Amino acid sequence: MAVREGSGHLAGAGTATLDPVTEAAVAAQVRSTLEAVFDAVARTRADVAALLARVAAQGRRPATADLAALRPGLHLHLARQELVSGVGFVAAPGLLGDVPAWLEWWQTSSGGGVRPLLPDLDPRQSAYSDYTHWDWFTLPRDTGHRAVAGPYVDYLCSEEYSLTLSAPVHIEGRFAGVTAADVYLRHFEAAVMPLLRALPEPAHLVNARGRVAASADPAHLVGSLTKGPDFGARLAAGRPGRHGRLRLVPCDGIPVVLVMTER
């Protein structure tokens, strides 16, 4: 996209701004930003699939100890992907032979290192023991496609306002869980808000459920629902459309829609 020097600036682009700014250019930049995170999700999914295939070839069920082989890759994603604050594999209940449920999850620490998530998954004690109702788990499981969930306060992992990007893992046609990555909302907003503010109309970003992930439109606050349009259908169509005064622009393969409100 064309750029010029100006007073505003894009994250990671010095003092460059869009010239001229278009909804297509903004959608493409949002796609690029989130595709880098989905790359970590996809690579983790490939590692999980290969690991589960090796275990199956041995004629046994996987166990938590087997998932330790994923850790070097997870640590690498946290080191390389600036937006990724947590990454891992969330097993479908019943997949593992030694525990009913498990998250092989690693996240950045306040000191810049990495640390494992050690959640209490005892249903007698923890309100977060059943993770199968969270959008980041249910959407990939039910649709077979990758998903963007949130923003929400991530009480399970970081207690930060976050987005979670996830994708399903299937082994021999059977759902085995999801691979996912967390992005702190403040980091996502830093990357996309200059783009939204540069558009000529008030604009915001929503996920497939219409949840607002970032907004430069005071009528649509972050975390609220944009009601009316069928965003899932718009994403499936893969092309821009309208709903009343709203202009809907899918972000080219990413399950996020750019919404502009015509004045």
Short mmCIF file of N, CA and C in Angstrom, two decimals, residues 44 47-48 51-52 54-55 60 62-76 87-89 91 96 98 102-106 116:
data_model
loop_
_atom_site.label_atom_id
_atom_site.label_comp_id
_atom_site.label_asym_id
_atom_site.label_seq_id
_atom_site.Cartn_x
_atom_site.Cartn_y
_atom_site.Cartn_z
N THR A 44 1.89 -25.03 15.50
CA THR A 44 1.64 -25.85 16.68
C THR A 44 0.69 -27.00 16.33
N ASP A 47 2.64 -29.71 14.71
CA ASP A 47 3.44 -30.45 15.69
C ASP A 47 2.56 -31.41 16.49
N VAL A 48 1.37 -30.95 16.88
CA VAL A 48 0.46 -31.80 17.65
C VAL A 48 0.01 -32.99 16.81
N LEU A 51 2.77 -35.50 16.53
CA LEU A 51 2.98 -36.18 17.80
C LEU A 51 1.90 -37.24 18.04
N LEU A 52 0.64 -36.88 17.84
CA LEU A 52 -0.45 -37.82 18.09
C LEU A 52 -0.40 -38.99 17.11
N ARG A 54 2.37 -40.28 15.88
CA ARG A 54 3.45 -41.17 16.34
C ARG A 54 2.97 -42.04 17.50
N VAL A 55 2.23 -41.43 18.42
CA VAL A 55 1.74 -42.19 19.56
C VAL A 55 0.73 -43.25 19.10
N ARG A 60 -1.07 -46.99 21.35
CA ARG A 60 -1.47 -46.57 22.70
C ARG A 60 -2.10 -45.19 22.65
N PRO A 62 -2.34 -41.23 23.88
CA PRO A 62 -1.37 -40.23 24.35
C PRO A 62 -1.59 -39.91 25.82
N ALA A 63 -0.53 -39.39 26.45
CA ALA A 63 -0.58 -38.98 27.85
C ALA A 63 0.05 -37.60 27.98
N THR A 64 -0.12 -36.99 29.13
CA THR A 64 0.43 -35.65 29.34
C THR A 64 1.94 -35.62 29.13
N ALA A 65 2.63 -36.69 29.50
CA ALA A 65 4.09 -36.71 29.33
C ALA A 65 4.49 -36.59 27.86
N ASP A 66 3.67 -37.12 26.97
CA ASP A 66 3.99 -37.02 25.54
C ASP A 66 3.97 -35.58 25.06
N LEU A 67 3.10 -34.76 25.64
CA LEU A 67 2.94 -33.38 25.18
C LEU A 67 4.14 -32.50 25.51
N ALA A 68 5.02 -32.99 26.38
CA ALA A 68 6.24 -32.23 26.68
C ALA A 68 7.09 -32.01 25.43
N ALA A 69 6.94 -32.88 24.44
CA ALA A 69 7.70 -32.74 23.20
C ALA A 69 7.31 -31.48 22.43
N LEU A 70 6.17 -30.90 22.76
CA LEU A 70 5.73 -29.67 22.08
C LEU A 70 6.43 -28.43 22.61
N ARG A 71 7.02 -28.51 23.76
CA ARG A 71 7.47 -27.30 24.45
C ARG A 71 8.53 -26.50 23.72
N PRO A 72 9.54 -27.11 23.09
CA PRO A 72 10.51 -26.28 22.36
C PRO A 72 9.84 -25.39 21.31
N GLY A 73 8.88 -25.95 20.58
CA GLY A 73 8.19 -25.16 19.56
C GLY A 73 7.36 -24.05 20.16
N LEU A 74 6.68 -24.34 21.27
CA LEU A 74 5.86 -23.33 21.93
C LEU A 74 6.72 -22.19 22.44
N HIS A 75 7.86 -22.52 23.02
CA HIS A 75 8.77 -21.48 23.52
C HIS A 75 9.28 -20.61 22.37
N LEU A 76 9.52 -21.24 21.23
CA LEU A 76 10.02 -20.50 20.07
C LEU A 76 8.97 -19.52 19.56
N VAL A 87 0.52 -19.58 24.14
CA VAL A 87 0.32 -20.47 23.00
C VAL A 87 0.34 -21.91 23.50
N GLY A 88 -0.44 -22.77 22.83
CA GLY A 88 -0.42 -24.16 23.25
C GLY A 88 -1.49 -25.01 22.61
N PHE A 89 -1.64 -26.20 23.19
CA PHE A 89 -2.61 -27.20 22.75
C PHE A 89 -3.57 -27.48 23.89
N ALA A 91 -6.41 -30.12 24.88
CA ALA A 91 -6.88 -31.44 24.49
C ALA A 91 -8.39 -31.57 24.65
N LEU A 96 -6.59 -37.89 26.32
CA LEU A 96 -5.40 -38.40 27.02
C LEU A 96 -5.77 -39.54 27.96
N ASP A 98 -4.21 -40.39 30.84
CA ASP A 98 -3.91 -40.26 32.27
C ASP A 98 -4.68 -39.15 32.97
N TRP A 102 -6.74 -31.43 29.67
CA TRP A 102 -5.38 -30.89 29.82
C TRP A 102 -5.14 -29.73 28.87
N LEU A 103 -4.38 -28.74 29.38
CA LEU A 103 -3.87 -27.66 28.55
C LEU A 103 -2.34 -27.70 28.60
N GLU A 104 -1.72 -27.98 27.47
CA GLU A 104 -0.26 -27.84 27.37
C GLU A 104 -0.02 -26.41 26.89
N TRP A 105 0.11 -25.51 27.86
CA TRP A 105 0.05 -24.07 27.55
C TRP A 105 1.21 -23.35 28.21
N TRP A 106 1.85 -22.50 27.41
CA TRP A 106 2.96 -21.68 27.90
C TRP A 106 2.69 -20.22 27.58
N PRO A 116 4.88 -22.11 32.35
CA PRO A 116 3.73 -22.94 32.01
C PRO A 116 2.48 -22.47 32.74
#
